[in-house]
Tab-separated table of C-alpha atoms (C1' of nucleotides) in Angstrom:
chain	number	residue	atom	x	y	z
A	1	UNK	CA	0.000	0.000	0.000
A	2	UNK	CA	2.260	3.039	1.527
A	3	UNK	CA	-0.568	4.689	0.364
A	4	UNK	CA	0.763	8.195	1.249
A	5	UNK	CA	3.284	8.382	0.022
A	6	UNK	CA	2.041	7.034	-3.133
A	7	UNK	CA	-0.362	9.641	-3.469
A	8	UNK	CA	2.004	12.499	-2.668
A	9	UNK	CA	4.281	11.154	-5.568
A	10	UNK	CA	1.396	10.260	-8.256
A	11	UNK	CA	0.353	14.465	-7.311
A	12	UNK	CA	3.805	15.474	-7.843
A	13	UNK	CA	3.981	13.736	-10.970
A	14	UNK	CA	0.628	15.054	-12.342
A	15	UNK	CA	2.049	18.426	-11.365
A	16	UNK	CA	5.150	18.456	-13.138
A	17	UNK	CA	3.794	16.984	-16.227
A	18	UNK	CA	1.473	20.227	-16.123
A	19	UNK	CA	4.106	22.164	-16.177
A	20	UNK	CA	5.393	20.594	-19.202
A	21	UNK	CA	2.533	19.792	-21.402
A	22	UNK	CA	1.066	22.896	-21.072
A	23	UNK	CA	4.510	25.079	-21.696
A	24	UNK	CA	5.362	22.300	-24.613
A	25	UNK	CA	2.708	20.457	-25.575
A	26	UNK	CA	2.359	16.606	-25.822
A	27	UNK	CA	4.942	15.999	-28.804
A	28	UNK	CA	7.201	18.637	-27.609
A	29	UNK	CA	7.333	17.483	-23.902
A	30	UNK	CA	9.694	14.266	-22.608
A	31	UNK	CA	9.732	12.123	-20.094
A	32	UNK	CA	12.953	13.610	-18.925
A	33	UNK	CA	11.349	16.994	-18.361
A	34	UNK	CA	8.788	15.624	-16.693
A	35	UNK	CA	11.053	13.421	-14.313
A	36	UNK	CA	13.258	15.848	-13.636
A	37	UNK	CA	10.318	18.524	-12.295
A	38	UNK	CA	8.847	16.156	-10.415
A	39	UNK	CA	12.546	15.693	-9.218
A	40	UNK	CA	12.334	11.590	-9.923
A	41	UNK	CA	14.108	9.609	-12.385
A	42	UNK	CA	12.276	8.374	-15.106
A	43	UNK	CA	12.227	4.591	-14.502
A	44	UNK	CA	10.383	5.811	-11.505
A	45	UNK	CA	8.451	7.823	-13.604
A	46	UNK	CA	6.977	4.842	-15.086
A	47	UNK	CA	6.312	2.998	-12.177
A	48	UNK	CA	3.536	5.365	-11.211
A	49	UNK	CA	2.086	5.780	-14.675
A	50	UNK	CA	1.699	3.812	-17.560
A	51	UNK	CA	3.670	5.476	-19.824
A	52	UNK	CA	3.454	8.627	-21.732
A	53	UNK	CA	0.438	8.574	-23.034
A	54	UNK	CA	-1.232	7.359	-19.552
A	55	UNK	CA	0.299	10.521	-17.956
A	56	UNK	CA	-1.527	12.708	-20.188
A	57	UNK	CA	-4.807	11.281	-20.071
A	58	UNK	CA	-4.931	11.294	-16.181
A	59	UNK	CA	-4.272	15.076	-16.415
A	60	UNK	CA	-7.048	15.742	-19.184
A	61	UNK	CA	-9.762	13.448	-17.064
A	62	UNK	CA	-8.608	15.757	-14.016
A	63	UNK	CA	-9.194	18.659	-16.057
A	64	UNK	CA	-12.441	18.367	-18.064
A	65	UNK	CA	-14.282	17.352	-15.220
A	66	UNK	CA	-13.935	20.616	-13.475
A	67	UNK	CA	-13.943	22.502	-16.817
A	68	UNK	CA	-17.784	22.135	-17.121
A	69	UNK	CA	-18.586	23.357	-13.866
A	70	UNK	CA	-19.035	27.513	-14.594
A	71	UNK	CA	-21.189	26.224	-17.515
A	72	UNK	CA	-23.493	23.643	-15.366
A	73	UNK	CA	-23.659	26.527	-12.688
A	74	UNK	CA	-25.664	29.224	-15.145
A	75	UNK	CA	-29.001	28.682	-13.682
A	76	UNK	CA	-31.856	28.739	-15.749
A	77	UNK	CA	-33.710	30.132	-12.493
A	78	UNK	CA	-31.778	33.324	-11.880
A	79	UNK	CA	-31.589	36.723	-13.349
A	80	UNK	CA	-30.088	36.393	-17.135
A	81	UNK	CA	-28.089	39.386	-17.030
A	82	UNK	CA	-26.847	38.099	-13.661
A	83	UNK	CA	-26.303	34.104	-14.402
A	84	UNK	CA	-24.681	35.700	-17.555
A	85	UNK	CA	-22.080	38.512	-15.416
A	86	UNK	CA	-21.255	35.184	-13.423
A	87	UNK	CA	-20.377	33.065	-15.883
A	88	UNK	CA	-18.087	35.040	-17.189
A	89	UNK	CA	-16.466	35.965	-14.128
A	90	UNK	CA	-16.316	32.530	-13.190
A	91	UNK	CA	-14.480	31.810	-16.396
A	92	UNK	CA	-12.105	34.642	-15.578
A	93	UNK	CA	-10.816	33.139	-12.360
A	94	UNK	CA	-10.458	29.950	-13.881
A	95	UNK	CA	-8.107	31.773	-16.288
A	96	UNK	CA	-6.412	33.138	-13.508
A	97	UNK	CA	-6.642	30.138	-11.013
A	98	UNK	CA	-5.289	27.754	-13.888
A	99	UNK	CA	-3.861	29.435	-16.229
A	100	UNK	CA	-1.751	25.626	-17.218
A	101	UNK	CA	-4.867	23.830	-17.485
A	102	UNK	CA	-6.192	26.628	-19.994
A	103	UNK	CA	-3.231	26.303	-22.041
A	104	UNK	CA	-3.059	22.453	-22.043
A	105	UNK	CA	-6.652	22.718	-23.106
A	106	UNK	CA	-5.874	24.718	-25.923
A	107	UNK	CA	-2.770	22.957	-27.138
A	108	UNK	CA	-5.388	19.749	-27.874
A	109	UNK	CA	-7.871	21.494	-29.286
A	110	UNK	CA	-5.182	23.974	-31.693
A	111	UNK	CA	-3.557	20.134	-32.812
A	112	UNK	CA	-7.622	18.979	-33.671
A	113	UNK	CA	-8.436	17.839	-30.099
A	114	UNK	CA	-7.499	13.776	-31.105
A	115	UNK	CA	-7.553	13.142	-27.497
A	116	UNK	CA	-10.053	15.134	-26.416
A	117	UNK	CA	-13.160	14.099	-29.109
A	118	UNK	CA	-15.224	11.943	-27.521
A	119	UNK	CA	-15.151	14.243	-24.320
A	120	UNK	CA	-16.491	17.242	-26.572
A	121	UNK	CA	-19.028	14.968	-28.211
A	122	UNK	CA	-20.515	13.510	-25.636
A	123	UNK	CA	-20.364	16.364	-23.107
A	124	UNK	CA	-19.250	19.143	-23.940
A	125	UNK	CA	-21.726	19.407	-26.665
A	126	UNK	CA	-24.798	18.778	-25.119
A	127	UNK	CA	-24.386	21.060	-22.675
A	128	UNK	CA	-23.462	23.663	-24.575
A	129	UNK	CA	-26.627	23.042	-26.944
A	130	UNK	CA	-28.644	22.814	-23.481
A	131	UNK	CA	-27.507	26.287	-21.992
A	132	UNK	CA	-27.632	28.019	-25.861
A	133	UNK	CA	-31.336	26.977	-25.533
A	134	UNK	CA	-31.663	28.724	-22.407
A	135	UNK	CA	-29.927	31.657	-23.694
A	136	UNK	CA	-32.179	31.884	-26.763
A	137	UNK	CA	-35.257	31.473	-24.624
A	138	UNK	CA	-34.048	34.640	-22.416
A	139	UNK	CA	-33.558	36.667	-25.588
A	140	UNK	CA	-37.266	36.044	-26.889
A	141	UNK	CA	-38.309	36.567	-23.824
A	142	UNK	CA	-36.967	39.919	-23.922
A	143	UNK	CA	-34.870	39.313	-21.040
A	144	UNK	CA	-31.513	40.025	-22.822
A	145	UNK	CA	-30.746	41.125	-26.537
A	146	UNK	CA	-31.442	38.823	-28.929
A	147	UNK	CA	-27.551	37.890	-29.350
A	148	UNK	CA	-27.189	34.434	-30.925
A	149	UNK	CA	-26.516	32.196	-28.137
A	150	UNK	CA	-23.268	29.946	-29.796
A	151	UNK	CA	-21.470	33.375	-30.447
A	152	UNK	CA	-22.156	34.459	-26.939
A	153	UNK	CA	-21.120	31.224	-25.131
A	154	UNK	CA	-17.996	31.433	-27.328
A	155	UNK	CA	-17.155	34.821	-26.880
A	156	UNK	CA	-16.696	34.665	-23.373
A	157	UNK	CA	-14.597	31.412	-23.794
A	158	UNK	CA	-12.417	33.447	-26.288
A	159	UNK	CA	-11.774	36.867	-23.888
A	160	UNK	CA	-11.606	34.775	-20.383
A	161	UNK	CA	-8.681	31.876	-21.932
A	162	UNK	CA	-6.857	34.045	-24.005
A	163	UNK	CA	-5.515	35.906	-20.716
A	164	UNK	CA	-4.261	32.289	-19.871
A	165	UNK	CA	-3.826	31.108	-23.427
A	166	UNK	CA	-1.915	34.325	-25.018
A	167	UNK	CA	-0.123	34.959	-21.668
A	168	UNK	CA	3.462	35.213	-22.766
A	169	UNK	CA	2.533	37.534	-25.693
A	170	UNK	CA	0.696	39.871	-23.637
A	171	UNK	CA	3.202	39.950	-21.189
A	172	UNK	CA	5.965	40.781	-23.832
A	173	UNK	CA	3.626	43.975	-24.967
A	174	UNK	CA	2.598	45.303	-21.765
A	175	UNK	CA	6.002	44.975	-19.959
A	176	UNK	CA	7.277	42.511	-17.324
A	177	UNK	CA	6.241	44.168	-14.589
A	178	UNK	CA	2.348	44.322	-15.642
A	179	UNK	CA	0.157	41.734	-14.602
A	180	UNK	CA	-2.199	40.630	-18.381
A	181	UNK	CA	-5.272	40.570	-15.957
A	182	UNK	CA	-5.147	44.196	-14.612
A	183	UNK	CA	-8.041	45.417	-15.586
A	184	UNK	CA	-9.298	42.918	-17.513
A	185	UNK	CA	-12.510	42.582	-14.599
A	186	UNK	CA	-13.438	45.524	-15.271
A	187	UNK	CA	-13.160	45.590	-19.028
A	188	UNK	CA	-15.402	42.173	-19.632
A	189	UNK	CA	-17.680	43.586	-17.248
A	190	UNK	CA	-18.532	46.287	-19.408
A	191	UNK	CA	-18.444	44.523	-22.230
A	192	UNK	CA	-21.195	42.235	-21.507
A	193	UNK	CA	-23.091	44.493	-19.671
A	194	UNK	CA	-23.366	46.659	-22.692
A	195	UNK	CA	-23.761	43.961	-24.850
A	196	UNK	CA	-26.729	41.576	-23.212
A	197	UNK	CA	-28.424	44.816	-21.856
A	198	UNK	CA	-32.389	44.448	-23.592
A	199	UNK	CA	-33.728	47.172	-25.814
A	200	UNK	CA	-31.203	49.548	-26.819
A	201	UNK	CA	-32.855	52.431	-27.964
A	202	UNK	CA	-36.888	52.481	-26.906
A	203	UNK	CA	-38.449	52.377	-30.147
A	204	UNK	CA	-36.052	53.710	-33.034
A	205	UNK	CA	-35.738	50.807	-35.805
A	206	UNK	CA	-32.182	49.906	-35.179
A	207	UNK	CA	-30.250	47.744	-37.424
A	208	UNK	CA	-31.202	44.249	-35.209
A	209	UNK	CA	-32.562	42.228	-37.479
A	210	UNK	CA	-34.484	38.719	-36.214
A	211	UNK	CA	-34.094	37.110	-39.141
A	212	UNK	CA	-33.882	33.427	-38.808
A	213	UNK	CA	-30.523	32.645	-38.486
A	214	UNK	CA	-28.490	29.736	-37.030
B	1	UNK	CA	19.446	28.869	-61.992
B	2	UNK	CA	16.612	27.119	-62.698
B	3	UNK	CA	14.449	29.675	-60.696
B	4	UNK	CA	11.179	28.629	-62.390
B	5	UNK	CA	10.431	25.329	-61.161
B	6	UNK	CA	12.988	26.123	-57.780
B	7	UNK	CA	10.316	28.366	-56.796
B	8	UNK	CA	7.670	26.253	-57.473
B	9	UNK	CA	9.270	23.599	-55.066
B	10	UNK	CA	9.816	25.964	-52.174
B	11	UNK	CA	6.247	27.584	-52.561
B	12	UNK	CA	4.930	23.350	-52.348
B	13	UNK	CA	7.259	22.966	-49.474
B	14	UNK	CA	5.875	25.977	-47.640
B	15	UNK	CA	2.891	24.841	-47.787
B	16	UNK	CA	2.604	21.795	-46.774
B	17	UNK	CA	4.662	23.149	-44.177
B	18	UNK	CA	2.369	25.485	-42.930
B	19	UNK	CA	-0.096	22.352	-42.699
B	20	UNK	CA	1.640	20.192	-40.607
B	21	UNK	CA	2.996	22.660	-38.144
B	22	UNK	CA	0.128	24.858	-37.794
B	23	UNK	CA	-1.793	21.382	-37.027
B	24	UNK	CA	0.958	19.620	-35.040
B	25	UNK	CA	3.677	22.680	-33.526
B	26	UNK	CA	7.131	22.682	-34.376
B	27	UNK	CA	8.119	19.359	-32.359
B	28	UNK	CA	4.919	17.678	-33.236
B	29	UNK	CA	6.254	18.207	-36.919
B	30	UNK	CA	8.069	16.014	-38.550
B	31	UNK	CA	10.374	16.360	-41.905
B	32	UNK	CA	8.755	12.904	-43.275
B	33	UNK	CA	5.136	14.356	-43.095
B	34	UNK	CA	6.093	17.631	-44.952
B	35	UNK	CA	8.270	16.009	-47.356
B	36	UNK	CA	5.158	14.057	-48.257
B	37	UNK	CA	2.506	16.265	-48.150
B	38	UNK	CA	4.833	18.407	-50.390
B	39	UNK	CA	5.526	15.564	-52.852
B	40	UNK	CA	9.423	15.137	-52.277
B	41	UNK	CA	11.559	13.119	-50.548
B	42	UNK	CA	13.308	14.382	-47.135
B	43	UNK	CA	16.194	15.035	-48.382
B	44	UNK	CA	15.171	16.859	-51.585
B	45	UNK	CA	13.236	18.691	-49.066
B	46	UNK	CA	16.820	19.626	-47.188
B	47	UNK	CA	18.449	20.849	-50.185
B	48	UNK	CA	15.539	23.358	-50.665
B	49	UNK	CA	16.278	24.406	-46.610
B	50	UNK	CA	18.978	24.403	-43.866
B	51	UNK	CA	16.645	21.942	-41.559
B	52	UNK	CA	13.657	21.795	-40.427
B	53	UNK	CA	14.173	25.224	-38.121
B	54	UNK	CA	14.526	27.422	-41.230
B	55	UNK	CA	11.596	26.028	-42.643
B	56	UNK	CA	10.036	27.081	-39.833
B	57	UNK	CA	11.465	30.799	-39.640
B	58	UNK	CA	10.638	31.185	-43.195
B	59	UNK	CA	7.285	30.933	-42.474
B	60	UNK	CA	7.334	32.601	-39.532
B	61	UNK	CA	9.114	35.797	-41.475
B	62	UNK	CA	6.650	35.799	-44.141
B	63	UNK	CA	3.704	35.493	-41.623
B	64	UNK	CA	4.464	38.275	-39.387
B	65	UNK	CA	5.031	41.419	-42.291
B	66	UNK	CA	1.488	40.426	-42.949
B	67	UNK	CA	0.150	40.190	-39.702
B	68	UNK	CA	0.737	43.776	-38.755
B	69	UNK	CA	-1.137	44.802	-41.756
B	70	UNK	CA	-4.525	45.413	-40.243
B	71	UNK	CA	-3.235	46.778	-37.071
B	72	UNK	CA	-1.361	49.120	-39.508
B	73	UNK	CA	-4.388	50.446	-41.426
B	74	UNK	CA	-5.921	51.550	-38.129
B	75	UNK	CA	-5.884	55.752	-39.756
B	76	UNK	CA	-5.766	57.939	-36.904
B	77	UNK	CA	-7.506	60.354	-39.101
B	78	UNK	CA	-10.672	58.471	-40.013
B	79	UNK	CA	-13.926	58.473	-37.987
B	80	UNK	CA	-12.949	56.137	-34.608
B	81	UNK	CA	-15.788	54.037	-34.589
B	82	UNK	CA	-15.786	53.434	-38.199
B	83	UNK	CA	-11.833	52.761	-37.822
B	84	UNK	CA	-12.307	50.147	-35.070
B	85	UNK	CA	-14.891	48.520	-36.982
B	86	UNK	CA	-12.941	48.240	-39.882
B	87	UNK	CA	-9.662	47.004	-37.968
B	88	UNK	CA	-12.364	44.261	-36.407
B	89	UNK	CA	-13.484	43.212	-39.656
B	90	UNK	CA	-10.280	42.871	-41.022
B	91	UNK	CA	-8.677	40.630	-38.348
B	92	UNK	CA	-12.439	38.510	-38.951
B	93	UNK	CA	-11.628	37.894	-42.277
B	94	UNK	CA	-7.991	37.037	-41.596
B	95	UNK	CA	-9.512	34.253	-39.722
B	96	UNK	CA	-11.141	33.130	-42.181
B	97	UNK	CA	-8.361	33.507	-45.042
B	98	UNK	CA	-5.862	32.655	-43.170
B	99	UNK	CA	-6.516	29.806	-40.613
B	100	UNK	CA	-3.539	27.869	-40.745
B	101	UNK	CA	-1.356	31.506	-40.178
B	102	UNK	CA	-3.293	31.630	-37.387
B	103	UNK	CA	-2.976	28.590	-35.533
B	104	UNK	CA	0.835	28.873	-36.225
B	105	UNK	CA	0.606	31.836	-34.410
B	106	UNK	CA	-0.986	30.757	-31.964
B	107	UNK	CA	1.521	27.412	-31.470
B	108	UNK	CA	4.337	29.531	-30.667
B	109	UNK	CA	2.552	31.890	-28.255
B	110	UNK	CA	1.036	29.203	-26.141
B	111	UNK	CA	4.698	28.120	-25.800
B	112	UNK	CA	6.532	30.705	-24.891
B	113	UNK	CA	6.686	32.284	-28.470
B	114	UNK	CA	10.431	31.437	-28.537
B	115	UNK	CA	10.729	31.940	-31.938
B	116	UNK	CA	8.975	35.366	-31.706
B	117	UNK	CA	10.110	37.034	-28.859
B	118	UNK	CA	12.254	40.078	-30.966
B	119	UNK	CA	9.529	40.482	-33.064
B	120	UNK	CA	6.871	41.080	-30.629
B	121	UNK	CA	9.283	43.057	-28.448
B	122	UNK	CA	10.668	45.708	-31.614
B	123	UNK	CA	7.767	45.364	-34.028
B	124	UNK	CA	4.025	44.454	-31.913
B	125	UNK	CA	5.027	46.168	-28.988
B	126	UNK	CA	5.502	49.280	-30.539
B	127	UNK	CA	2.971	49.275	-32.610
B	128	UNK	CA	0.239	48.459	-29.830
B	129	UNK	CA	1.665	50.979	-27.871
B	130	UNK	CA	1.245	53.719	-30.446
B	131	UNK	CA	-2.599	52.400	-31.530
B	132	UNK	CA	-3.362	52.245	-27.670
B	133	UNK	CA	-2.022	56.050	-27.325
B	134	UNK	CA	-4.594	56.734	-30.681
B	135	UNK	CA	-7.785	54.637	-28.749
B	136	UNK	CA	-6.708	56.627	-25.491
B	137	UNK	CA	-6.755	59.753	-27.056
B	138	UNK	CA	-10.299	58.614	-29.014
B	139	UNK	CA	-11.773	57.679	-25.599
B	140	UNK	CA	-10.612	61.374	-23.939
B	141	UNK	CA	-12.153	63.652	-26.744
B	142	UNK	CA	-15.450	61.451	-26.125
B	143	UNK	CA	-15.572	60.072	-29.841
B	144	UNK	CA	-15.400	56.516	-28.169
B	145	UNK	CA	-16.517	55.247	-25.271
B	146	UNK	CA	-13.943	55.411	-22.299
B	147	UNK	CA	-12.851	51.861	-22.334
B	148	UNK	CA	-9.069	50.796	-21.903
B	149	UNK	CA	-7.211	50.365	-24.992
B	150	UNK	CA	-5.134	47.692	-24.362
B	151	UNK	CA	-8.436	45.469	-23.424
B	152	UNK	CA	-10.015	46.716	-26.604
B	153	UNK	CA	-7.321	45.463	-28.789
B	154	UNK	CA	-6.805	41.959	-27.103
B	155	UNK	CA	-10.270	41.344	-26.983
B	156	UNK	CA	-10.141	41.814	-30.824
B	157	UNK	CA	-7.632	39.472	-31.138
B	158	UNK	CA	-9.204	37.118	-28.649
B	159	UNK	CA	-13.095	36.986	-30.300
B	160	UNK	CA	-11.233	36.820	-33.992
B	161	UNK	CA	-9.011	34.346	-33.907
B	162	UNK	CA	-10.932	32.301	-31.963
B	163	UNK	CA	-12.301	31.167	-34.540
B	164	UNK	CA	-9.184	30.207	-36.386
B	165	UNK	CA	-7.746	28.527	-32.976
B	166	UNK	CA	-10.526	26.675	-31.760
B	167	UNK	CA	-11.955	25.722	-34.943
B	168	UNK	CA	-11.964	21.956	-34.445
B	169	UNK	CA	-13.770	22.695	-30.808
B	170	UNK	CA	-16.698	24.646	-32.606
B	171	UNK	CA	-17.083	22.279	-35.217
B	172	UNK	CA	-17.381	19.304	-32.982
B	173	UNK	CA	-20.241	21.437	-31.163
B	174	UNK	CA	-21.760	22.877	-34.357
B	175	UNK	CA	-22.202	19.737	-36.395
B	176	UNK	CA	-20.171	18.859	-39.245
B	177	UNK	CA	-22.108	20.691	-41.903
B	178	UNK	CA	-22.273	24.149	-40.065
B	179	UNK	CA	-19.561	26.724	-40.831
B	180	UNK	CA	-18.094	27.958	-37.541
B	181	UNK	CA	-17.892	31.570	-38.904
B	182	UNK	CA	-21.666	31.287	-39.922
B	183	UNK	CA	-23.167	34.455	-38.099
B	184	UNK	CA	-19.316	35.568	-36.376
B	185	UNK	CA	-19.907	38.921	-38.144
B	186	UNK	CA	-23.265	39.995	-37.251
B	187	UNK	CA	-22.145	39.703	-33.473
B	188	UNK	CA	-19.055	41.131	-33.474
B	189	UNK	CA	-20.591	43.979	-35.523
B	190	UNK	CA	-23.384	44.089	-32.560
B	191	UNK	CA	-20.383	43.683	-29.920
B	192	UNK	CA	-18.301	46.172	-31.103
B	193	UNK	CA	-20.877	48.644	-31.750
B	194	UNK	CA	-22.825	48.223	-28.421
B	195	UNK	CA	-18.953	48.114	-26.404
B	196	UNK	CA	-17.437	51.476	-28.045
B	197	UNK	CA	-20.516	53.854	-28.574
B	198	UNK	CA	-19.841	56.795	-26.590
B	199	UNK	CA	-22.256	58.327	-24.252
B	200	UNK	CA	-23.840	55.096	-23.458
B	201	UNK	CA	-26.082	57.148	-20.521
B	202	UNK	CA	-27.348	60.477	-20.951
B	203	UNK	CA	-26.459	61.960	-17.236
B	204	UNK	CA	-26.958	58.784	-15.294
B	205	UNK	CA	-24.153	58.281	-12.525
B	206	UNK	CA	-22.763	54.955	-14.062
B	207	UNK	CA	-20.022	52.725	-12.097
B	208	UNK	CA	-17.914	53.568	-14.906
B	209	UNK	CA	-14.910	55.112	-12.947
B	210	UNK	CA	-12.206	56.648	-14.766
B	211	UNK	CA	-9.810	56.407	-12.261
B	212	UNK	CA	-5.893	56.697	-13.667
B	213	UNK	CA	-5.394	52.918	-14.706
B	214	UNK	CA	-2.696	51.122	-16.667
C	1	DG	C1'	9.948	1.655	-4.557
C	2	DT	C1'	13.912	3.414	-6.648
C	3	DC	C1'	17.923	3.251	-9.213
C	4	DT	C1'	21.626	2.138	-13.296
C	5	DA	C1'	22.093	0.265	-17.574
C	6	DT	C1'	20.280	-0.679	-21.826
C	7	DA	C1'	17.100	-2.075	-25.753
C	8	DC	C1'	14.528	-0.235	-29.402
C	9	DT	C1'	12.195	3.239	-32.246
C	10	DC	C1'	11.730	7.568	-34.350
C	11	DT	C1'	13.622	11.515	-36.538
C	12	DG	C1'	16.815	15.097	-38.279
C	13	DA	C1'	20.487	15.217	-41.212
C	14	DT	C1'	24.290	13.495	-44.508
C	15	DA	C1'	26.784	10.532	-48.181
C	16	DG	C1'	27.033	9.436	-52.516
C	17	DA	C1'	25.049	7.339	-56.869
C	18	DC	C1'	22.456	8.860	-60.854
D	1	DG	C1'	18.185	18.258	-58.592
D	2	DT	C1'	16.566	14.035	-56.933
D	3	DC	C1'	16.901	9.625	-55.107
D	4	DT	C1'	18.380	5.287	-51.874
D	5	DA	C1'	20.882	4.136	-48.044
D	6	DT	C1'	22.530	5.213	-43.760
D	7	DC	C1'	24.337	7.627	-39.605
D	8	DA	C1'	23.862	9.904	-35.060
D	9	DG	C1'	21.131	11.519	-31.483
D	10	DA	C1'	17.031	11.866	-28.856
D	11	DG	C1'	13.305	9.719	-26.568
D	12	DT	C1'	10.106	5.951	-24.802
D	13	DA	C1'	10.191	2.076	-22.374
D	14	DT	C1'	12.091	-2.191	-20.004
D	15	DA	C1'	15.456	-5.395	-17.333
D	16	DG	C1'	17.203	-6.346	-13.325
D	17	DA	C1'	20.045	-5.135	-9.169
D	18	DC	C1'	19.357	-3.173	-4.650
DNA sequence: GTCTATACTCTGATAGAC
DNA sequence: GTCTATCAGAGTATAGAC
C-alpha cells in the first residue's frame, strides 16, 4: 500500500507533467522533463504511470471534469443578465486560477483535439446546446438582446482563456512588470453588460434584425 | 538557376509546411510528413532548406510582415468608430483567409513564443503601444466610449481568432455541416458597436470610474 | 519503490550514386 | 536536382540489481 506516500508522488507527478505539457505540448514534452520537475528519475516515472500517453490522459480526465462546472452553474432560475455577469467571471478566475490547465486545453484542441473528441461529443456538446437553448429562450423573452446564443457562449470562452492562453505575448507587450489581468474585470464587465443589456434604444428601428438565423 | 520550377518547389514545401505545423507545432512536426505532403523526398526537401528550423522561420518571417497589416491600417484620421470597426473586420476575415497563419501563431505563443520574442518586443510592442495612445486619445475627446485600450485590442484578437484557434472545438459542437464563422460577423458587428458607442447614458451616474489605470 | 544500464524506435540530417 | 541508403542523437520504455 504506503498509500501516502504514493499519493504524494502520483500528485507530484501530475504536477510536473502540467508544467510541461502545457509550456510544450504533448509531442514537444519528454519524459525527462517531466522526471526531472517532479525531481524523480524516469524509470520511476513509469512505475507510477503507464507510460506517456497514460500521464496525459490522467491530467485531461482531471481537467475536463472541473472545466464544465461555470457552464453547469448558469441557472436557468436566476436573473439572465446576472447568471450571464457570473459566468463570465467565473471563467475569468479559472483563467487566472489555472492558467496551465487553460493552455493544455488549448494545445489539444489547436492540434484537432485527437484526445479530447469523444469528451467534446458527448459532453461538452450537449451542454453547450442545453444552456444556448436557455440563452435563446431569455432573448425572446426579452430578457436580454437577442444575441445568438453559440457566439455568446464562445465569446466569453475566447476573452476569459486568451488571458491564460496568449499569456506570454501579452506579457511581452505590456512589460514585465504588468500583470495581463489588470483590468481585464473591469473591461469584460462592461463589455457584456453593454452587450446583453435588452432594448437599446426604446423604439427607433435599429439595425437588429431577427431574421432566422443559425 | 533554374528559378522557375525552384520556386515552385519551395512555394509546395511551404505549404505543406504550414499544414503540418500549424496542425501539429514545431516538435509535433516532422520532416517525413512535410516532405510528403509536399511531394518530395526528405532530403530533396533539405536541399531546398537548412533543416527543419529554417523552414520554420521562413514561415514565420513571411507570416508576421502580414500580420501587422490590419493593425497598420488603423488611420488615426478616419472616424474612430468606423476605424475600429474596420480594424475588427479585417482581423475577422484574416480568420477566415488565413486559418492555418493563425494557428501557427498561436503554437508559438502558447509556448513561450520562442521563436517570436524580438519580433513582438521591436515590431508588436511598438505598434500596440502607439494604436493604444490613438484609442486613449479617441476615448478622452469622447468620440469613443472610455474603455481601456489595451483590453479593446486583445479582446479583438481574442473573439477573432478564436475562430481560427478553436476551430476543431466549434465544429465538434456545431455539427459537421455548419460553418463555424456562420453568423461571427453579425455579433461582433453588434459587440463592437454596443462596447465602443460613446455616451452610453445620458447623465446617469454609471459605475464607470475613470480612475488613472494602466 | 527506486535506481543504473540498456534495448529499441523515431527523426533530423548526410553521403554518394544517378 | 533528386533519389536510396545510412548515420547519429534523442526519446520511450524495459530489465534487473538493490
Amino acid at each position: 500500500m504506503t498509500t501516502r506516500i504514493q499519493r504524494r508522488n502520483r500528485r507530484r507527478i501530475l504536477d510536473a507533467a502540467l508544467d510541461v505539457f502545457s509550456a510544450q505540448g504533448f509531442r514537444g514534452a519528454t519524459l525527462d522533463q517531466i522526471a526531472e520537475a517532479g525531481g524523480l528519475s524516469k524509470p520511476n516515472l513509469l512505475y507510477y504511470f503507464d507510460g506517456k500517453e497514460a500521464i496525459h490522459r490522467a491530467l485531461l480526465t482531471d481537467l475536463l471534469d472541473t472545466w464544465l462546472d461555470p457552464l453547469r452553474a448558469l441557472d436557468p432560475a436566476g436573473d439572465p443578465q446576472t447568471e450571464i455577469m457570473a459566468y463570465m467571471r467565473r471563467k475569468l478566475q479559472m483563467s487566472r486560477d489555472f492558467p496551465r490547465e487553460s493552455r493544455l486545453f488549448a494545445n489539444e484542441i489547436l492540434q484537432g483535439a485527437p484526445r479530447m473528441e469523444s469528451f467534446i461529443r458527448t459532453e461538452l456538446r450537449p451542454l453547450v446546446d442545453d444552456r444556448a437553448a436557455l440563452l435563446r429562450a431569455w432573448a425572446t423573452a426579452g430578457r436580454i438582446a437577442p444575441v445568438d446564443p453559440y457566439h455568446l457562449i464562445f465569446s466569453i470562452w475566447a476573452l476569459t482563456q486568451h488571458y491564460a492562453d496568449f499569456d506570454a505575448q501579452i506579457r511581452m507587450i505590456r512589460g514585465d512588470g504588468h500583470d495581463p489581468l489588470d483590468g481585464a474585470d473591469a473591461f469584460l464587465e462592461e463589455l457584456y453588460a453593454r452587450l446583453i443589456a435588452p432594448a437599446p434604444q426604446k423604439a427607433a428601428a435599429g439595425p437588429r434584425a431577427v431574421t432566422g438565423g443559425a
